[in-house]
């Protein structure tokens, strides 16, 4: 057996184990679990970290940022309740892993990242894996009005408040999943647009994210934003 097929078998085995772990932690959506079972997470981190890629933990990706913990990615995606063909906006492309999960679930994906280097790296790996989606370099707290409205919006960085621009870019029955809190912890919130001007707000567990920096987020300059 060649070295690379041996490595691929090793990663496949670890992905299976990770999926079992996520299931035991309460993730039930089979479309989310199946996407996690397919995406080679080790390709979204530096080769020095690839042996840790299937641990259920966040890992550094440069610029003081992280690829989110698989449980966090799974929990946010499950809360979005994404259906095939739905239009999904992601704020915080980071490594591109969450975007790959959404593409694998056959969503129509739009993703925004504020760090140029991360934006370029994510574009490269997602194109290499053959996914088709739209990327933007900029401040995602303002959403992406050119393609609005969206069925789903997911914010993968911690916000001080729910960014109002994002709420405005939801379709009727559209879902916004956003972690909101201080720099230590954030509550996962889901907002569903139930009519032209009415919204339902649901609160879930606490998580810890890197900060959402931008006009409708935190100000730039905290130590975690390098
Ligand atoms: N979804 C990512 C993944 O799968 O790797 C997780 C990325 S990390 C937890 C959060 C990302 O949000 C960082 O890459 C950070 O630079 C980005 N970010 C923070 N504020 C942002 C903003 N206003 N607009 C776009 N991206 C932002």
Short mmCIF file of C-alpha atoms and ligand atoms in Angstrom, two decimals:
data_model
loop_
_atom_site.label_atom_id
_atom_site.label_comp_id
_atom_site.label_asym_id
_atom_site.label_seq_id
_atom_site.Cartn_x
_atom_site.Cartn_y
_atom_site.Cartn_z
CA UNK A 1 0.00 0.00 0.00
CA UNK A 2 1.39 3.46 -0.88
CA UNK A 3 2.22 5.96 1.88
CA UNK A 4 -0.57 8.30 0.86
CA UNK A 5 -3.32 5.66 0.74
CA UNK A 6 -2.17 4.48 4.19
CA UNK A 7 -2.44 8.06 5.46
CA UNK A 8 -5.88 8.44 3.84
CA UNK A 9 -7.09 5.27 5.59
CA UNK A 10 -5.77 6.61 8.88
CA UNK A 11 -7.62 9.92 8.42
CA UNK A 12 -10.79 8.14 7.33
CA UNK A 13 -10.68 6.00 10.47
CA UNK A 14 -10.19 9.13 12.63
CA UNK A 15 -13.07 10.90 10.88
CA UNK A 16 -15.34 7.97 11.70
CA UNK A 17 -14.28 8.17 15.34
CA UNK A 18 -14.92 11.92 15.36
CA UNK A 19 -18.43 11.40 13.98
CA UNK A 20 -19.13 8.82 16.70
CA UNK A 21 -17.93 11.32 19.28
CA UNK A 22 -20.17 14.10 17.90
CA UNK A 23 -23.11 11.73 17.92
CA UNK A 24 -22.42 10.89 21.59
CA UNK A 25 -22.31 14.64 22.33
CA UNK A 26 -25.85 15.08 20.96
CA UNK A 27 -25.47 15.87 17.25
CA UNK A 28 -28.24 13.99 15.43
CA UNK A 29 -28.61 15.61 12.00
CA UNK A 30 -27.42 12.88 9.62
CA UNK A 31 -26.71 15.33 6.79
CA UNK A 32 -24.31 17.25 9.09
CA UNK A 33 -22.63 14.05 10.34
CA UNK A 34 -22.29 12.68 6.84
CA UNK A 35 -20.62 15.91 5.63
CA UNK A 36 -18.19 15.79 8.59
CA UNK A 37 -17.44 12.18 7.68
CA UNK A 38 -16.46 13.24 4.15
CA UNK A 39 -14.50 16.49 4.57
CA UNK A 40 -10.72 16.02 4.97
CA UNK A 41 -10.29 18.41 7.92
CA UNK A 42 -6.53 17.71 7.94
CA UNK A 43 -6.25 19.69 4.67
CA UNK A 44 -7.64 22.82 6.39
CA UNK A 45 -4.80 23.05 8.94
CA UNK A 46 -1.03 23.36 8.68
CA UNK A 47 0.70 20.03 7.98
CA UNK A 48 2.40 20.30 11.39
CA UNK A 49 -1.10 20.01 12.94
CA UNK A 50 -2.64 17.41 10.63
CA UNK A 51 -2.27 14.66 13.22
CA UNK A 52 -4.54 16.65 15.52
CA UNK A 53 -7.11 17.46 12.82
CA UNK A 54 -9.69 14.91 14.00
CA UNK A 55 -9.52 15.82 17.68
CA UNK A 56 -12.66 17.59 18.79
CA UNK A 57 -10.81 20.85 19.34
CA UNK A 58 -10.21 24.24 17.73
CA UNK A 59 -6.75 24.63 16.13
CA UNK A 60 -4.74 27.72 15.11
CA UNK A 61 -4.83 28.77 11.44
CA UNK A 62 -2.67 31.92 11.64
CA UNK A 63 -3.53 35.61 12.15
CA UNK A 64 -4.57 34.76 15.74
CA UNK A 65 -7.61 32.87 14.37
CA UNK A 66 -8.81 29.27 14.64
CA UNK A 67 -10.59 26.54 12.75
CA UNK A 68 -13.60 25.99 15.04
CA UNK A 69 -13.97 22.85 17.15
CA UNK A 70 -15.85 20.19 15.12
CA UNK A 71 -18.59 20.05 17.80
CA UNK A 72 -19.12 23.80 17.39
CA UNK A 73 -19.29 23.53 13.58
CA UNK A 74 -21.75 20.63 13.88
CA UNK A 75 -23.91 22.39 16.49
CA UNK A 76 -24.13 25.63 14.48
CA UNK A 77 -24.88 23.77 11.25
CA UNK A 78 -27.56 21.67 12.95
CA UNK A 79 -29.21 24.83 14.33
CA UNK A 80 -29.29 26.35 10.83
CA UNK A 81 -31.40 23.44 9.64
CA UNK A 82 -30.00 23.83 6.10
CA UNK A 83 -31.85 22.23 3.23
CA UNK A 84 -30.42 21.31 -0.14
CA UNK A 85 -30.21 24.34 -2.48
CA UNK A 86 -30.74 26.92 0.26
CA UNK A 87 -28.73 30.12 0.15
CA UNK A 88 -26.34 30.34 3.11
CA UNK A 89 -24.15 33.27 4.12
CA UNK A 90 -21.21 32.51 6.40
CA UNK A 91 -19.47 35.33 8.30
CA UNK A 92 -15.87 34.32 9.09
CA UNK A 93 -14.53 31.97 6.39
CA UNK A 94 -11.38 31.27 8.46
CA UNK A 95 -9.92 27.97 7.23
CA UNK A 96 -12.89 27.29 4.91
CA UNK A 97 -13.88 24.12 6.78
CA UNK A 98 -17.41 25.23 7.76
CA UNK A 99 -17.97 26.45 4.19
CA UNK A 100 -16.91 23.00 2.91
CA UNK A 101 -19.44 21.34 5.23
CA UNK A 102 -22.20 23.61 3.88
CA UNK A 103 -21.15 22.93 0.26
CA UNK A 104 -21.10 19.18 0.94
CA UNK A 105 -24.71 19.56 2.19
CA UNK A 106 -25.47 21.07 -1.23
CA UNK A 107 -26.20 24.57 0.03
CA UNK A 108 -25.57 27.61 -2.16
CA UNK A 109 -22.73 29.13 -0.13
CA UNK A 110 -21.51 32.74 0.25
CA UNK A 111 -18.68 33.40 2.69
CA UNK A 112 -16.90 36.52 3.99
CA UNK A 113 -13.49 36.80 5.69
CA UNK A 114 -11.73 39.97 6.88
CA UNK A 115 -8.14 38.63 6.85
CA UNK A 116 -6.63 38.64 3.34
CA UNK A 117 -4.25 35.72 3.97
CA UNK A 118 -7.02 33.47 5.37
CA UNK A 119 -9.34 34.48 2.52
CA UNK A 120 -6.72 33.41 -0.05
CA UNK A 121 -5.84 30.16 1.75
CA UNK A 122 -9.51 29.17 2.08
CA UNK A 123 -10.19 29.94 -1.60
CA UNK A 124 -7.28 27.77 -2.61
CA UNK A 125 -8.25 24.68 -0.59
CA UNK A 126 -11.96 24.89 -1.43
CA UNK A 127 -11.17 25.24 -5.13
CA UNK A 128 -8.73 22.32 -4.90
CA UNK A 129 -11.51 20.19 -3.37
CA UNK A 130 -13.80 21.20 -6.22
CA UNK A 131 -16.40 23.22 -4.29
CA UNK A 132 -18.13 26.13 -6.00
CA UNK A 133 -19.07 29.05 -3.78
CA UNK A 134 -18.68 32.84 -3.58
CA UNK A 135 -15.98 34.47 -1.45
CA UNK A 136 -15.70 38.03 -0.25
CA UNK A 137 -12.87 39.84 1.52
CA UNK A 138 -14.35 42.41 3.91
CA UNK A 139 -16.46 43.17 6.96
CA UNK A 140 -19.11 40.48 7.32
CA UNK A 141 -20.95 42.32 10.11
CA UNK A 142 -22.62 44.27 7.28
CA UNK A 143 -23.68 41.08 5.50
CA UNK A 144 -23.56 40.84 1.70
CA UNK A 145 -26.51 42.82 0.42
CA UNK A 146 -25.78 42.11 -3.28
CA UNK A 147 -26.95 38.50 -2.85
CA UNK A 148 -29.51 38.99 -0.04
CA UNK A 149 -31.92 37.68 1.14
CA UNK A 150 -30.56 34.41 2.57
CA UNK A 151 -32.25 31.29 3.94
CA UNK A 152 -29.49 30.97 6.52
CA UNK A 153 -26.76 33.16 7.97
CA UNK A 154 -24.10 31.73 10.28
CA UNK A 155 -21.64 33.86 12.21
CA UNK A 156 -18.52 31.93 13.21
CA UNK A 157 -16.99 34.61 15.49
CA UNK A 158 -18.29 36.01 18.80
CA UNK A 159 -20.42 39.16 18.49
CA UNK A 160 -21.12 41.76 21.23
CA UNK A 161 -24.73 42.07 19.97
CA UNK A 162 -26.75 40.55 17.13
CA UNK A 163 -25.64 42.53 14.03
CA UNK A 164 -28.85 44.22 12.82
CA UNK A 165 -27.75 44.29 9.17
CA UNK A 166 -27.70 40.48 9.18
CA UNK A 167 -31.25 40.23 10.49
CA UNK A 168 -32.40 42.47 7.62
CA UNK A 169 -30.81 40.10 5.07
CA UNK A 170 -32.89 37.06 6.14
CA UNK A 171 -35.65 35.63 3.95
CA UNK A 172 -39.06 34.97 5.46
CA UNK A 173 -38.51 31.90 7.73
CA UNK A 174 -34.75 32.47 7.31
CA UNK A 175 -32.47 31.53 10.24
CA UNK A 176 -29.54 33.50 11.69
CA UNK A 177 -27.23 31.58 14.06
CA UNK A 178 -24.85 33.84 15.96
CA UNK A 179 -22.81 33.55 19.18
CA UNK A 180 -23.35 36.67 21.32
CA UNK A 181 -21.62 37.67 24.54
CA UNK A 182 -18.38 39.10 25.94
CA UNK A 183 -14.79 38.04 25.13
CA UNK A 184 -14.89 35.09 27.55
CA UNK A 185 -18.07 33.31 26.47
CA UNK A 186 -20.98 33.69 24.07
CA UNK A 187 -24.50 32.29 24.04
CA UNK A 188 -25.56 30.66 20.79
CA UNK A 189 -28.64 32.49 19.52
CA UNK A 190 -30.95 31.54 16.66
CA UNK A 191 -33.16 34.22 15.15
CA UNK A 192 -35.91 33.18 12.74
CA UNK A 193 -37.71 35.78 10.63
CA UNK A 194 -41.36 34.83 11.07
CA UNK A 195 -42.87 37.79 9.16
CA UNK A 196 -41.80 41.01 7.45
CA UNK A 197 -40.96 42.63 10.79
CA UNK A 198 -41.27 39.89 13.43
CA UNK A 199 -38.56 37.55 14.65
CA UNK A 200 -38.38 34.62 17.02
CA UNK A 201 -35.26 34.41 19.24
CA UNK A 202 -34.03 31.16 20.80
CA UNK A 203 -31.07 30.74 23.17
CA UNK A 204 -28.80 27.68 23.37
CA UNK A 205 -25.50 26.71 25.07
CA UNK A 206 -22.44 28.84 25.72
CA UNK A 207 -19.40 28.67 23.43
CA UNK A 208 -16.08 30.49 23.13
CA UNK A 209 -15.18 32.09 19.80
CA UNK A 210 -12.56 34.53 18.54
CA UNK A 211 -14.12 38.03 18.32
CA UNK A 212 -16.22 39.30 15.44
CA UNK A 213 -14.41 42.50 14.44
CA UNK A 214 -16.20 45.13 12.41
CA UNK A 215 -18.67 48.02 12.18
CA UNK A 216 -21.43 45.98 13.86
CA UNK A 217 -19.03 43.88 15.95
CA UNK A 218 -16.09 44.53 18.29
CA UNK A 219 -13.59 47.29 17.62
CA UNK A 220 -10.26 46.24 16.15
CA UNK A 221 -7.21 46.15 18.42
CA UNK A 222 -7.86 43.56 21.16
CA UNK A 223 -5.00 41.13 21.78
CA UNK A 224 -6.78 38.16 20.18
CA UNK A 225 -7.06 40.00 16.86
CA UNK A 226 -3.55 39.88 15.43
N1 LIG B 1 -15.71 29.14 9.96
C1 LIG B 1 -14.32 29.09 10.23
C2 LIG B 1 -13.70 27.76 9.89
O1 LIG B 1 -14.42 26.83 9.53
O2 LIG B 1 -12.47 27.65 9.94
C3 LIG B 1 -14.03 29.49 11.64
C4 LIG B 1 -13.25 30.70 11.66
S1 LIG B 1 -12.74 31.53 13.08
C5 LIG B 1 -13.45 30.80 14.47
C6 LIG B 1 -13.62 33.06 12.85
C7 LIG B 1 -13.20 33.85 11.64
O3 LIG B 1 -14.01 35.04 11.60
C8 LIG B 1 -11.76 34.33 11.64
O4 LIG B 1 -11.13 33.86 10.50
C9 LIG B 1 -11.86 35.85 11.65
O5 LIG B 1 -10.84 36.49 10.93
C10 LIG B 1 -13.22 36.04 11.01
N2 LIG B 1 -13.86 37.34 11.27
C11 LIG B 1 -13.92 38.07 12.41
N3 LIG B 1 -14.63 39.18 12.22
C12 LIG B 1 -15.04 39.17 10.92
C13 LIG B 1 -15.81 40.05 10.11
N4 LIG B 1 -16.34 41.20 10.57
N5 LIG B 1 -16.03 39.72 8.82
C14 LIG B 1 -15.52 38.57 8.30
N6 LIG B 1 -14.77 37.71 9.02
C15 LIG B 1 -14.54 38.00 10.31
#
